[in-house]
CSV table of C-alpha atoms in Angstrom, one decimal:
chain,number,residue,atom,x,y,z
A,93,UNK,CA,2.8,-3.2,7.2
A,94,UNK,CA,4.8,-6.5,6.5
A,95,UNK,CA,8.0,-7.3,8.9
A,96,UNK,CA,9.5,-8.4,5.5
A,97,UNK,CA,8.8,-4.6,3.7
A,98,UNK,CA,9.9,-2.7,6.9
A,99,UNK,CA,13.2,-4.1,7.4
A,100,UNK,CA,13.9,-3.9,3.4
A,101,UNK,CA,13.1,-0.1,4.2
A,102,UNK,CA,16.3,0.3,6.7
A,103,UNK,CA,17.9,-1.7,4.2
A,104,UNK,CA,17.9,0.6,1.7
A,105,UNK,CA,18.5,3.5,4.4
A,106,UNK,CA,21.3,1.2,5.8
A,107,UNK,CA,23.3,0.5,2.4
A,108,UNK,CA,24.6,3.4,1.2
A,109,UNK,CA,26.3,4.4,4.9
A,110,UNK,CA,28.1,0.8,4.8
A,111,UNK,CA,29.5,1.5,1.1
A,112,UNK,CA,30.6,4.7,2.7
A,113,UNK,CA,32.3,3.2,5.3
A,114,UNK,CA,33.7,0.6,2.8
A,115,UNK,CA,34.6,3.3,0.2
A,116,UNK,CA,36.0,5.7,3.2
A,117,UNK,CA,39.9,5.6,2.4
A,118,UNK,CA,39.4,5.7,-0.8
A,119,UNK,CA,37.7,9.0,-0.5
A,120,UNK,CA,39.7,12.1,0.2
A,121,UNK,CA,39.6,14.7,3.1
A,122,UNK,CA,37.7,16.7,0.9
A,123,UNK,CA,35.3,15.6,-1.6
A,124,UNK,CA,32.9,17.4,-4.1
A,125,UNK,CA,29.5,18.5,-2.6
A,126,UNK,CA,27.8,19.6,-5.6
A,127,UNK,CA,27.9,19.4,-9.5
A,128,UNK,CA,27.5,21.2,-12.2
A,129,UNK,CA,25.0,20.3,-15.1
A,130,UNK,CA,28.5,19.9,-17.4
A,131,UNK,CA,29.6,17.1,-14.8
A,132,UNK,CA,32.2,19.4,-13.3
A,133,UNK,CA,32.4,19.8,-9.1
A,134,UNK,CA,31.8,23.5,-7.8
A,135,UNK,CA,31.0,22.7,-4.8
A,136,UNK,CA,33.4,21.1,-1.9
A,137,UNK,CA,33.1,20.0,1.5
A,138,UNK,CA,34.8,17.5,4.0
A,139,UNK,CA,33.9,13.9,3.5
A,140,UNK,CA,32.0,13.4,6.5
A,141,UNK,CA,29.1,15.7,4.9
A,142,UNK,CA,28.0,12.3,2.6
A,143,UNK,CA,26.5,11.0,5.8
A,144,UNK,CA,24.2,13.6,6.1
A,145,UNK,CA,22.3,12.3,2.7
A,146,UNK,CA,21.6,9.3,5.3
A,147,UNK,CA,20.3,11.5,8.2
A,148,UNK,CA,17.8,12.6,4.8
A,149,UNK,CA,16.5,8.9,4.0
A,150,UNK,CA,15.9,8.7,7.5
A,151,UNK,CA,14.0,11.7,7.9
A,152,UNK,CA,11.7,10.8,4.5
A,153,UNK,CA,11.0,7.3,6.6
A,154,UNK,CA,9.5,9.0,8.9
A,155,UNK,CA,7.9,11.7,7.1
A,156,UNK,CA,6.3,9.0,4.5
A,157,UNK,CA,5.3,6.2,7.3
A,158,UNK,CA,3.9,8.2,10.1
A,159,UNK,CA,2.7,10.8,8.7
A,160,UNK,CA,0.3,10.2,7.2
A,161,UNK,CA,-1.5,8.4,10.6
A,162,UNK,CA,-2.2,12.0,11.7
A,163,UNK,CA,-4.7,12.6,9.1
A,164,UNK,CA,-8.6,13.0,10.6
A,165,UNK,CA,-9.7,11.5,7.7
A,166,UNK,CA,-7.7,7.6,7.8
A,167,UNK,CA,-10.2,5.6,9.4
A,168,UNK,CA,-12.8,7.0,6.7
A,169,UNK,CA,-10.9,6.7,3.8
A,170,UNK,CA,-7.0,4.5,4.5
A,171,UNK,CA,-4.2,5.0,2.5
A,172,UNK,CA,-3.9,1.8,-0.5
A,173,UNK,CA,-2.2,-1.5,1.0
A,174,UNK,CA,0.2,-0.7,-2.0
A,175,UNK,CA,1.6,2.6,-0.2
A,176,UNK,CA,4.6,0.7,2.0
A,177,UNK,CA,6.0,-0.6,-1.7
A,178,UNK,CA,5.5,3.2,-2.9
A,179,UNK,CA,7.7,4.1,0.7
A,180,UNK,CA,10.2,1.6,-0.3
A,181,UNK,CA,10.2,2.2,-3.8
A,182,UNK,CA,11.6,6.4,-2.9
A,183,UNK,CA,14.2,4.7,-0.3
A,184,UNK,CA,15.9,2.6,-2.5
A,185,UNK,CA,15.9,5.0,-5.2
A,186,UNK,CA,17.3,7.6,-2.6
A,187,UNK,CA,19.9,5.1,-1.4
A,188,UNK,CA,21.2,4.5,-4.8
A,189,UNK,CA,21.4,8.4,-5.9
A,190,UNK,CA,23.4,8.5,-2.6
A,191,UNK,CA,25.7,5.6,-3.5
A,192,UNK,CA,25.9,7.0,-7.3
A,193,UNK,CA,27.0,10.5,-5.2
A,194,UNK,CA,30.0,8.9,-3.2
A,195,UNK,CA,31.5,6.8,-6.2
A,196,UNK,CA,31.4,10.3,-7.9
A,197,UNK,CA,33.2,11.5,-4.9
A,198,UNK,CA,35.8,8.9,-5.5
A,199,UNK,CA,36.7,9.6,-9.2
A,200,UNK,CA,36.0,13.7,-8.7
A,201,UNK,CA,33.7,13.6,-11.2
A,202,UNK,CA,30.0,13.3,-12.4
A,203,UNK,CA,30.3,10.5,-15.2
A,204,UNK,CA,27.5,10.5,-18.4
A,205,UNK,CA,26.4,7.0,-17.0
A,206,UNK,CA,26.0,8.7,-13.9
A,207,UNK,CA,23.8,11.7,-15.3
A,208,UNK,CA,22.0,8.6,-17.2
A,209,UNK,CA,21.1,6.9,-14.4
A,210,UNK,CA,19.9,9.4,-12.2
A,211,UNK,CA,17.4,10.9,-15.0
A,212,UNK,CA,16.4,7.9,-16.2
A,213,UNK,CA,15.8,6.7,-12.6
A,214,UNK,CA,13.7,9.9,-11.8
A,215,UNK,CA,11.6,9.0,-14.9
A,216,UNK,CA,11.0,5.3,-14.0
A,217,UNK,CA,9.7,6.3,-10.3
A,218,UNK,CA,7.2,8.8,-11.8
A,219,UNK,CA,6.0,6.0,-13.9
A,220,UNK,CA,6.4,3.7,-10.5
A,221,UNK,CA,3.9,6.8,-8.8
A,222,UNK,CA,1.9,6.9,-11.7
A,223,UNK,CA,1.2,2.9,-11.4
A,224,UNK,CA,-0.1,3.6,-7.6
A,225,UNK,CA,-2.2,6.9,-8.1
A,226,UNK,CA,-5.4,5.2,-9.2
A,227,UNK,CA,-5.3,3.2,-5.8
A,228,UNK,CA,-5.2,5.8,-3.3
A,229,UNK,CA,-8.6,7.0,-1.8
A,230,UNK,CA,-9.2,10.4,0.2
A,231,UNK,CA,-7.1,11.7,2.6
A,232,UNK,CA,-5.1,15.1,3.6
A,233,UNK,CA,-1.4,13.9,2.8
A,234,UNK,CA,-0.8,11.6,-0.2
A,235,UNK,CA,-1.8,12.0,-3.8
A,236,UNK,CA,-2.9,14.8,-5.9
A,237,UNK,CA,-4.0,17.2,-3.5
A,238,UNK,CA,-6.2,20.5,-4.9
A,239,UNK,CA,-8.9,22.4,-3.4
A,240,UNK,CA,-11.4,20.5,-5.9
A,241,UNK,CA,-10.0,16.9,-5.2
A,242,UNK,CA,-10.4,17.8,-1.1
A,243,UNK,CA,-13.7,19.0,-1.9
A,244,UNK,CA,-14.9,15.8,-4.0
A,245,UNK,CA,-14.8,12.0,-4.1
A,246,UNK,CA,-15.8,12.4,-7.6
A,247,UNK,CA,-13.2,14.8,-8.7
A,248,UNK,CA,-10.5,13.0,-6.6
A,249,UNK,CA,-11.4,10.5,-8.2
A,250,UNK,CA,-11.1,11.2,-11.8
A,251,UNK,CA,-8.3,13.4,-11.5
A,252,UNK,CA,-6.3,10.4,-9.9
A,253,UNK,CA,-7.6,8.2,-12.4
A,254,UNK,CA,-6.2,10.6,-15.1
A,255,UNK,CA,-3.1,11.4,-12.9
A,256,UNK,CA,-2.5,7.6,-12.7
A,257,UNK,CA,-2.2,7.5,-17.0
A,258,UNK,CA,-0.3,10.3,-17.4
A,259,UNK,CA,2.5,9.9,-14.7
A,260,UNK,CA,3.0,6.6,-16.1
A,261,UNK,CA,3.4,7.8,-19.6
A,262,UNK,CA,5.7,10.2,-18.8
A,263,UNK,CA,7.8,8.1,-16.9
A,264,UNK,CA,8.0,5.8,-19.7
A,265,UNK,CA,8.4,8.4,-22.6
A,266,UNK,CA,10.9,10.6,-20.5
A,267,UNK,CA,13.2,7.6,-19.4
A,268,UNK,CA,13.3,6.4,-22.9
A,269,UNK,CA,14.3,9.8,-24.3
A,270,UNK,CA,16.3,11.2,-21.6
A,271,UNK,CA,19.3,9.2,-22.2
A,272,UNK,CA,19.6,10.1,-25.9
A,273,UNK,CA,20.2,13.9,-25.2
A,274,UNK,CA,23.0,16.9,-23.8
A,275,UNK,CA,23.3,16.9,-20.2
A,276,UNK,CA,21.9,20.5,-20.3
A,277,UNK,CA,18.6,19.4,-22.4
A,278,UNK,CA,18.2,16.5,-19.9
A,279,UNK,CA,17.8,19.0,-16.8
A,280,UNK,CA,15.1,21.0,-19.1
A,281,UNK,CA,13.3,18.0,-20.6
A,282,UNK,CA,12.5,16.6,-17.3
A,283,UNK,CA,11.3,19.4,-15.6
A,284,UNK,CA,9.3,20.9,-18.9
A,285,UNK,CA,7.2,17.2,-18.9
A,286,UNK,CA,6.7,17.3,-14.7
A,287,UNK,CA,5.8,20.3,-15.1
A,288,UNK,CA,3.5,20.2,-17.7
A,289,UNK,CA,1.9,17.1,-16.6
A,290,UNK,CA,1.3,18.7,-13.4
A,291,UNK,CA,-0.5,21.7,-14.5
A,292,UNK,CA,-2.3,19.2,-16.8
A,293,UNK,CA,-3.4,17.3,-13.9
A,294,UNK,CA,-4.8,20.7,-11.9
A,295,UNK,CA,-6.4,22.3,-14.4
A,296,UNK,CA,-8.5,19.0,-15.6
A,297,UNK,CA,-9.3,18.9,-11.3
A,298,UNK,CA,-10.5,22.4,-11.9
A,299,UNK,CA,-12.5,21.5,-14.4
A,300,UNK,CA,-13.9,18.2,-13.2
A,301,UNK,CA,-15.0,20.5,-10.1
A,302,UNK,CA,-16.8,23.0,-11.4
A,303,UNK,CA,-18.5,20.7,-14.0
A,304,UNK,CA,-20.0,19.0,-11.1
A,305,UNK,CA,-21.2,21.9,-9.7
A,306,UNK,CA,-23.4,23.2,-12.5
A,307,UNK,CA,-24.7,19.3,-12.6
């Protein structure tokens, strides 16, 4: 991995606790936790607790980076050259949910620019994933991972080159839809089109399987 990519990684890790430090008078001794989908807090605890989201980035580091390494199957079949922009891609996003989080903190509300961003951010890093499916080869820990892709080359194949399309469609269609709708019908939009992709994507891995065993 490039110097340049790793230390843009920590970067995005490192922001969001320096805005809180920046941001820490401002804040008070106890700050909302958790919000409801109408924008409203029900959920309090002392400031502090918004440095835990950082301890979180920091674990998902290490979870994405090295990971992976411990899979048998690496030296046959690496992980694309593109997964370290993937890794930094979640980070940032992360770090800037977590900034979005303690400026929400500060005015005691979720704002509808707020709820905008955050959907519309989810829906452009799907699309983001969807861009790097089609690159990633074999292995036990990254990708669309079935019993039939495992099984297969082929199927992996083909189901990530389907996977690949629709992630990035629904990234684009979601984001471009999501901002024009109720805070409620946000939150059921965007999981009704993961979900639906995703069992999309299994089935057609099903499918793709057991055609190629009756070949």
């Amino acid at each position: 991995m490039k110097k340049s990519l790793e230390y843009l990684m920590w970067a995005a890790i490192v922001a969001p606790l320096i805005y809180l430090a920046v941001v820490w008078n401002q804040l008070p001794d106890i700050v909302p936790t958790h919000f409801g989908v109408s924008g409203k807090p029900n959920g309090f605890g002392p400031k502090w607790t918004l440095a835990i989201l950082s301890v979180v980035s920091v674990g998902l580091y290490f979870l994405m980076r090295y990971v992976p390494h411990l899979d048998p199957r690496l030296n046959q079949a690496s992980l694309s050259e593109h997964y370290p922009k993937l890794i930094l891609v979640v980070l940032t996003f992360f770090g800037a949910i977590q900034m979005l989080i303690i400026r929400s903190a500060i005015e005691q509300k979720i704002s509808g620019i707020f709820m905008n961003v955050v959907f519309v951010g989810v829906f452009l890093l799907l699309a983001g994933i969807g861009n790097y499916l089609n690159t990633i080869k074999s292995n036990y820990f990254v990708g669309i991972r079935t019993p039939w892709t495992l099984e297969s080359e082929t199927v992996w194949r083909k189901t990530h080159q389907l996977g690949s399309k629709l992630f990035f469609a629904m990234g684009i269609i979601g984001a471009l839809v999501v901002v024009w709708l109720p805070d409620l019908w946000k939150t059921i939009w965007t999981l009704s089109l993961i979900l639906t992709t995703t069992l999309w994507i299994v089935v057609y891995s099903y499918r793709v399987y057991r055609q190629e065993q009756k070949a």
